[in-house]
Coordinates of C-alpha atoms and ligand atoms in Angstrom, one line a residue:
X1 CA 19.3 -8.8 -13.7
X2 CA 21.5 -7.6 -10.6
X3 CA 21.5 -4.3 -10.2
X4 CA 24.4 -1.9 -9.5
X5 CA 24.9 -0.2 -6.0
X6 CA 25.7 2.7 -7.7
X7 CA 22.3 2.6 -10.1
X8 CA 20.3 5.4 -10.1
X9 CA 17.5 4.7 -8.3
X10 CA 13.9 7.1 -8.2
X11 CA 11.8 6.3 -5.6
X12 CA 8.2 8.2 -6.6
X13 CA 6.7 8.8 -3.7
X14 CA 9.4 7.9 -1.5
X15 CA 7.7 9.8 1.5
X16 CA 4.8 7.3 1.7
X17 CA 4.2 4.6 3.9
X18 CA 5.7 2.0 0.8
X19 CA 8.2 4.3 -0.9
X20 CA 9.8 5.6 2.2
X21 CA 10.0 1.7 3.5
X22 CA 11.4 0.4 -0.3
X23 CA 14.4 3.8 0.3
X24 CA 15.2 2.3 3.6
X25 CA 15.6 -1.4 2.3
X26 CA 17.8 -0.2 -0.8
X27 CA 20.1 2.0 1.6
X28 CA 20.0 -1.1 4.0
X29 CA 21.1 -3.4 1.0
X30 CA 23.8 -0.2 0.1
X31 CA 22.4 1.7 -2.8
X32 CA 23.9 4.8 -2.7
X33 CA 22.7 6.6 -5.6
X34 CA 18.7 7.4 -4.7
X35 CA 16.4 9.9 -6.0
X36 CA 13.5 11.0 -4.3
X37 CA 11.2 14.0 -4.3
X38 CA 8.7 16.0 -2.7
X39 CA 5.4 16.6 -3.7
X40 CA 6.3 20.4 -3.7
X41 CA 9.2 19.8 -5.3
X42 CA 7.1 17.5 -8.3
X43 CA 4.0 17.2 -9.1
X44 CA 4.0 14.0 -10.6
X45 CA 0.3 14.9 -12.0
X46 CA 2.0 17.1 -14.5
X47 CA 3.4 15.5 -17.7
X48 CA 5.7 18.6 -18.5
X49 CA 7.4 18.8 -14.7
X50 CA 7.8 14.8 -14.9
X51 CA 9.6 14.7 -18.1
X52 CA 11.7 17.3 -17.6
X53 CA 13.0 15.7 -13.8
X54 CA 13.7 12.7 -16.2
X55 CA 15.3 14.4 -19.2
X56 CA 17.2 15.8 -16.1
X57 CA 17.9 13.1 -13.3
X58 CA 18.1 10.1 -16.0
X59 CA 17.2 7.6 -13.5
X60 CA 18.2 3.9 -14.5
X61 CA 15.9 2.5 -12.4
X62 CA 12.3 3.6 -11.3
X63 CA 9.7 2.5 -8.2
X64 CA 6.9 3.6 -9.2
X65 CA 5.3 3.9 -5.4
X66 CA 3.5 7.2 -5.4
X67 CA -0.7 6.9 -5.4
X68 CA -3.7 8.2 -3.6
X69 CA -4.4 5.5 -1.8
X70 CA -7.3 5.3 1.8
X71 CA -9.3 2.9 3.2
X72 CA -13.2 1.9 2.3
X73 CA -14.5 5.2 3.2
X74 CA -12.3 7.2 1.3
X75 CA -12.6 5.0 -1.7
X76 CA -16.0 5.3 -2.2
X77 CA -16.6 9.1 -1.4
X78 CA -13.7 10.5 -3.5
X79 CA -14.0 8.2 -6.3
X80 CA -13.2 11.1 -8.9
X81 CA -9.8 11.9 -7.0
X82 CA -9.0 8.6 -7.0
X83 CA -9.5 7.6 -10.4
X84 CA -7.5 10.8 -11.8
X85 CA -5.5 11.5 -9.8
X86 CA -3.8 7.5 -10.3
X87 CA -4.3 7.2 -13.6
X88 CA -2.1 10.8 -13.9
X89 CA 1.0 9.7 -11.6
X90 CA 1.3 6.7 -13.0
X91 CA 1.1 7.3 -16.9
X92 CA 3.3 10.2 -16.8
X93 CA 5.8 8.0 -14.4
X94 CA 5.6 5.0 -17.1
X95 CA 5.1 7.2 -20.2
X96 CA 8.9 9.3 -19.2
X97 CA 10.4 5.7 -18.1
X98 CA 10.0 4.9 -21.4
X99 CA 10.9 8.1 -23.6
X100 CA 13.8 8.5 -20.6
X101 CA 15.6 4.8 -21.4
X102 CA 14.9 3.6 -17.8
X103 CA 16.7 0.5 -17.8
X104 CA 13.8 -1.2 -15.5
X105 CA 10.6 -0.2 -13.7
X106 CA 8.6 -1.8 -10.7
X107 CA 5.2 -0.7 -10.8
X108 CA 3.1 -1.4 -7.5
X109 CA -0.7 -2.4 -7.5
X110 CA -3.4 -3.6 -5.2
X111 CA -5.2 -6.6 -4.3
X112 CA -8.4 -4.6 -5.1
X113 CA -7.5 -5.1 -8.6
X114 CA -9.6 -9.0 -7.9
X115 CA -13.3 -9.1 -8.6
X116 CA -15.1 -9.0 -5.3
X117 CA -16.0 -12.6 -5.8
X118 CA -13.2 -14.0 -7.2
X119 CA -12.5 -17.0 -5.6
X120 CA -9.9 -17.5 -2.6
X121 CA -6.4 -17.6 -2.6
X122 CA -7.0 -15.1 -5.2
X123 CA -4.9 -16.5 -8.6
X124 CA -2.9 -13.6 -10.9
X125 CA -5.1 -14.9 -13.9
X126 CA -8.8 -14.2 -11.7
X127 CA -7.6 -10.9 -12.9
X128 CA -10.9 -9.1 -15.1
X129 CA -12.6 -12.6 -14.5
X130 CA -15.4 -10.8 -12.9
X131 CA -17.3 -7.6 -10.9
X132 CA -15.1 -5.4 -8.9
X133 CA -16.2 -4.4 -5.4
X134 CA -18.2 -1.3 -5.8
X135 CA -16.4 0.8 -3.1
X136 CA -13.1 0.7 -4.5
X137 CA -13.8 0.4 -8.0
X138 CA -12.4 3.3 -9.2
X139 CA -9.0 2.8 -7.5
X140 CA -8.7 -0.9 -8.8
X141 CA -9.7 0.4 -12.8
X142 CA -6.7 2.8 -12.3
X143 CA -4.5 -0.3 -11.1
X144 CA -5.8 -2.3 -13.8
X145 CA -4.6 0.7 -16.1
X146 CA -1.1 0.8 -14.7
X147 CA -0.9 -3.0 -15.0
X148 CA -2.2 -3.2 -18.9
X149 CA 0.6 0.5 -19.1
X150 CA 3.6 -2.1 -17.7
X151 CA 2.4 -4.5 -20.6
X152 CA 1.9 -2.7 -23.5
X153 CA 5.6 -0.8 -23.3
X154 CA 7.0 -3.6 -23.0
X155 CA 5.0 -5.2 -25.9
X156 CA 5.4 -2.2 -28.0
X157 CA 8.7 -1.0 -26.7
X158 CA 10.2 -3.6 -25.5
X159 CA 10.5 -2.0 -22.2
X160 CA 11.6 -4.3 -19.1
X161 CA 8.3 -2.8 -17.0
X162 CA 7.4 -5.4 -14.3
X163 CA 4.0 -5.0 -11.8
X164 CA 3.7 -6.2 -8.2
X165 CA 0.2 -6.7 -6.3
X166 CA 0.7 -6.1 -2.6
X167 CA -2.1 -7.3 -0.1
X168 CA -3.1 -4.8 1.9
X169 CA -0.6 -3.0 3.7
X170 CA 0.8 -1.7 7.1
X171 CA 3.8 -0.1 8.9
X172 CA 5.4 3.1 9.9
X173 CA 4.4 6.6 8.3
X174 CA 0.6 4.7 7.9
X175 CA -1.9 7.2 7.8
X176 CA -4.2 7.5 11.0
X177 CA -6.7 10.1 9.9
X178 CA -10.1 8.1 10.8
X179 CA -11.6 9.2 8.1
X180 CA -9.3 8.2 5.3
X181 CA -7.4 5.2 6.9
X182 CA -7.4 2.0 6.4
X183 CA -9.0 -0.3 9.0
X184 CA -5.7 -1.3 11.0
X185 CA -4.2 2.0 11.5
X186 CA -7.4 3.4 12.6
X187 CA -8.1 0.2 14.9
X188 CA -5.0 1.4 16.8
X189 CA -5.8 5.2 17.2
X190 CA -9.5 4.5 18.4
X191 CA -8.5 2.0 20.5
X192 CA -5.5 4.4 22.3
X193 CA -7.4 7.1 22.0
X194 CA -10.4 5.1 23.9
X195 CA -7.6 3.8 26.4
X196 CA -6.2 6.9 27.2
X197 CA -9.8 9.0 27.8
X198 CA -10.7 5.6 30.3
X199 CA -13.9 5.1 27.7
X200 CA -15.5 1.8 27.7
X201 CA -16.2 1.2 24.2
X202 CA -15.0 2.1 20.6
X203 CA -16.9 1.8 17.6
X204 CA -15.4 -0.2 14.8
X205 CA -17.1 -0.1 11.0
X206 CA -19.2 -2.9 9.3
X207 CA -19.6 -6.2 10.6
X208 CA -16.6 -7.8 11.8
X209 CA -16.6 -10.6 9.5
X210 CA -14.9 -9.4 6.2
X211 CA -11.3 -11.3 6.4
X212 CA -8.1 -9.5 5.4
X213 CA -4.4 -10.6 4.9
X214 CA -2.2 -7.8 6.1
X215 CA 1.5 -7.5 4.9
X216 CA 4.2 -5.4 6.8
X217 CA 5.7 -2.2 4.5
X218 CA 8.9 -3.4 5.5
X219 CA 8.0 -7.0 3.4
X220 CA 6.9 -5.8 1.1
X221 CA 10.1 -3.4 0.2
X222 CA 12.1 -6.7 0.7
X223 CA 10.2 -8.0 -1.7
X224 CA 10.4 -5.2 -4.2
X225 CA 13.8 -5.4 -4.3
X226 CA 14.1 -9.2 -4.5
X227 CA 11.6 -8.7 -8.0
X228 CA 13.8 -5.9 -9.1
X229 CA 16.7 -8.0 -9.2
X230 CA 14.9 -11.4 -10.3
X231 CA 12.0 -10.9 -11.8
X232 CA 11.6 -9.8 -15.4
X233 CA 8.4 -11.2 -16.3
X234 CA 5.0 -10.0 -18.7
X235 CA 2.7 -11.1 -16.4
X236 CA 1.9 -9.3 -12.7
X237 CA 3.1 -11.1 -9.5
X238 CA 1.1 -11.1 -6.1
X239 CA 3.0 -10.2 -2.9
X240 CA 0.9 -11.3 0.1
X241 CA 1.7 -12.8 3.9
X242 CA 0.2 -16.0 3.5
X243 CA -3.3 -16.4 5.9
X244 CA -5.8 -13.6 6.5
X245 CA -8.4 -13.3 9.9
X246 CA -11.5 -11.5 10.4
X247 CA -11.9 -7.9 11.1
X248 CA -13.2 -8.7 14.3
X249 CA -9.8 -11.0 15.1
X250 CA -7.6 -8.1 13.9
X251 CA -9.5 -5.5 16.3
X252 CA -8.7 -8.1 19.1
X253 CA -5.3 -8.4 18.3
X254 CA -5.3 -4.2 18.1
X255 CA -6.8 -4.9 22.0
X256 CA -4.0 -6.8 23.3
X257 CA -1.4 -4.7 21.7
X258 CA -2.5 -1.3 22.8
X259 CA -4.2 -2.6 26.2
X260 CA -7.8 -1.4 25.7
X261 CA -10.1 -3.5 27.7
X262 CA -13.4 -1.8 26.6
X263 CA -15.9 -3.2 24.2
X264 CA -16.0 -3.4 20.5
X265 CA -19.5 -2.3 19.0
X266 CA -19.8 -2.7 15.3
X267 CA -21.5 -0.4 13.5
X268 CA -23.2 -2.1 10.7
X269 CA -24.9 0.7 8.5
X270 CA -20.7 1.4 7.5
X271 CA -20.1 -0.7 4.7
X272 CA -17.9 -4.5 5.1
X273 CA -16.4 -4.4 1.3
X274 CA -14.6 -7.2 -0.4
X275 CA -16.0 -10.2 1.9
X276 CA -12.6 -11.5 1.4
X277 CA -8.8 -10.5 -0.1
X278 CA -6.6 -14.0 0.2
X279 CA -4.0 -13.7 -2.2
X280 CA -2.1 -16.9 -3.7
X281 CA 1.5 -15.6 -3.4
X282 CA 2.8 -19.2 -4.3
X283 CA 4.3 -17.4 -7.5
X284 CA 6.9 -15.4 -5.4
X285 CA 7.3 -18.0 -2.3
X286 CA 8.4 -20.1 -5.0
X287 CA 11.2 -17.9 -6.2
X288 CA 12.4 -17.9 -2.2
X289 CA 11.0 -14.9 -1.3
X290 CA 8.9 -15.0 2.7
X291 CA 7.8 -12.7 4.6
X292 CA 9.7 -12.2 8.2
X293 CA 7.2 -10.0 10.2
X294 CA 4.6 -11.8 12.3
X295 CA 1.2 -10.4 12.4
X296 CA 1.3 -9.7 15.9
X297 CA 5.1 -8.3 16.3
X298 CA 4.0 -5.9 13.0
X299 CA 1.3 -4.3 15.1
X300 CA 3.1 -3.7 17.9
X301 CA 6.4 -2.2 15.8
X302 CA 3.4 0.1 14.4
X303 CA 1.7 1.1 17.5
X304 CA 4.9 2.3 18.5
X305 CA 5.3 4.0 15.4
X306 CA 2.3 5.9 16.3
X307 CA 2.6 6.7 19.4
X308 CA 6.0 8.5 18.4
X309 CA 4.5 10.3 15.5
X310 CA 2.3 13.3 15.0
X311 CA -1.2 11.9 15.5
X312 CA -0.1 10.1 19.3
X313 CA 1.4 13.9 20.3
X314 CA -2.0 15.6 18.9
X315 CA -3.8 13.4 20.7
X316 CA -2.3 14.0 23.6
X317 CA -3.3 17.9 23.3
X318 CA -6.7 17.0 22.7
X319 CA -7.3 15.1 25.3
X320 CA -6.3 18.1 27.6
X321 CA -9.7 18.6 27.0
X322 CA -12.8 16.6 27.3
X323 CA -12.6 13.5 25.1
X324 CA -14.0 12.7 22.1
X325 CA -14.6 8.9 21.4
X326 CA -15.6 8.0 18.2
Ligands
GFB401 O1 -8.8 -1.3 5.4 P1 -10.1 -0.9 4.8 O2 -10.5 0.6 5.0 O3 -10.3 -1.2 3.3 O4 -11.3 -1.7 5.5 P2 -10.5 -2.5 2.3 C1 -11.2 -3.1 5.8 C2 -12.4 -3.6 6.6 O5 -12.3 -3.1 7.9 C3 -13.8 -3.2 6.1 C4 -13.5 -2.5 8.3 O6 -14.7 -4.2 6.2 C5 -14.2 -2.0 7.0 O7 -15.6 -1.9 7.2 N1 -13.3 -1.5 9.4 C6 -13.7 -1.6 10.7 C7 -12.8 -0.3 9.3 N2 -13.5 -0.5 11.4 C8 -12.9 0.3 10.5 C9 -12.3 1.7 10.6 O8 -12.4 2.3 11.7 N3 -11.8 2.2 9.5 C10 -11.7 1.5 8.3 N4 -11.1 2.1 7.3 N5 -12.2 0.3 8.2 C11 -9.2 -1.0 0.7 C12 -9.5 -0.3 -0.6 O9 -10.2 -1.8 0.9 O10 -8.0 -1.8 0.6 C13 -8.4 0.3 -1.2 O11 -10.6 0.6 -0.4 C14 -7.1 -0.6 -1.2 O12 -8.7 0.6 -2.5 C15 -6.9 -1.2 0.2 O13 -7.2 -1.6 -2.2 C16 -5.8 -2.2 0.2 O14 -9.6 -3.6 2.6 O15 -11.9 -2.9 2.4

């Protein structure tokens, strides 16, 4: 299906690091008709306020990019909040799609949604084929949820309801908050923030060995796009780069980039997760689909990102005064 410029488009949670990259991608591509809103202007954990932005904005088409989301720490000590707080967005999203007519509605997932062990490239069907990893268990149940949501409308309803699995994810508006961050947007802050205050070494969680595949935002809103226009399938489709490295590569890659020459000391009693998350995107290369952005130029358009955003500039302040290395 080829979608109309002048479509309506809502964007949930089109201030994130995904959503805001999928609004600049459709005004790139020249969709003019986009619908986006704050968290203070909707809550979109409350049925009511979400039905009646639908009854009232009558999207046509719906991105349903809005989740908690964090890295392994935050996974596995808020696993309450993450649970909820996903399983709310995105039934109330889907639920009004559906009593709303939204003519089509892209759904987005995780690679976490894989059992830990499941073997690598990781296959759409490994899906429930075996143990989740315990720290983000409760995230990837919610996924699961919002996958099995997609499917039953469109059994029942007949509603055209696709879902897209993203490997893990980085690019501008990232979150840097060491606490809650994933690994590669806190790699760069530590490893400024070690540069800057002339410190010798930066402490880096686990072991070093757990490998990744990392996927620019920008990619992945190319390929959102390229599905909403294309693909109209049942079953979920993985979105991935194509190769993965270590931890320990990707913290060396983080050196060159930001110019840190200090040591890396891994700290082993923080826990590695998923030993590895390969996907097998062979599904979506196929339809023509590639990612564009190397590994290498994506960290550096993201370093710069952050050293012109908020967390670079309150660094800056802090280190006015003595610094603080984690
Ligand atoms: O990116 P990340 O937090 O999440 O961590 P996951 C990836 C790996 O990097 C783990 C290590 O082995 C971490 O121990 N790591 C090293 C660090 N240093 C750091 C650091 O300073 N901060 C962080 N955060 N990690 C997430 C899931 O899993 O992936 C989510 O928890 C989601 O649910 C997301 O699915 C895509 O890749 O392990």
């Amino acid at each position: 299906m080829k979608i109309d410029k002048s479509a309506r488009i809502f964007v949930a949670g089109h201030r994130g690091m995904v959503g805001s990259a999928i609004w600049r991608e459709l005004q790139r591509q020249g969709y003019a008709h986009l619908i986006g809103k704050s968290r203070s202007e909707l809550d979109l954990c409350d049925t009511v306020s979400v039905q009646e932005f639908f009854e009232k904005e009558r999207p046509q088409f719906v991105f349903v990019a809005a989740a908690k989301v964090g890295g392994i720490r935050a996974n596995d000590t808020q696993p309450a909040n993450f649970l909820h707080e996903n399983l709310q967005i995105q039934s109330n999203v889907i639920h009004s799609a559906h009593l709303f007519g939204v003519t089509k509605l892209l759904f987005l997932g995780s690679s976490c949604i894989y059992p830990k062990l499941a073997p690598q490239p990781m296959k759409e069907e490994y899906l429930l084929s075996g143990p989740l990893e315990p720290t983000n268990q409760w995230y990837a149940v919610a996924k699961i949820a919002g996958i099995k949501l997609c499917e039953a409308y469109r059994r029942q309803h007949g509603c055209n309801f696709i879902s897209v699995m993203p490997t893990n994810l980085y690019g501008p508006k990232d979150n840097y908050d060491l606490e809650t961050s994933h690994v590669l947007p806190a790699l760069i802050r530590k490893l400024h923030e070690a540069k800057t205050a002339d410190s010798s070494k930066v402490i880096c969680w686990g072991s070093g060995t757990p490998r990744r595949e990392l996927l620019y935002a920008d990619d992945l809103a190319r390929a959102c796009l390229f599905l909403l226009n294309e693909y109209d399938e049942e079953r979920f489709i993985n979105v991935g780069f194509g190769s993965d490295l270590t931890i320990r590569e990707l913290a060396e890659i983080v050196q060159r980039v930001v110019g840190f020459c200090g040591e890396l000391v891994w700290d082993v009693s923080k826990p590695d997760g998923s030993p590895r998350k390969l996907m097998d995107s062979s599904r979506i290369f196929a339809l023509g689909w590639r990612p564009e952005v190397d590994l290498e130029a994506g960290i550096r358009l993201a370093y710069q990102d952050f050293l012109n955003g908020p967390w670079a500039r309150e660094n800056k302040q802090k280190i006015q005064k003595p610094a603080q290395m984690a």
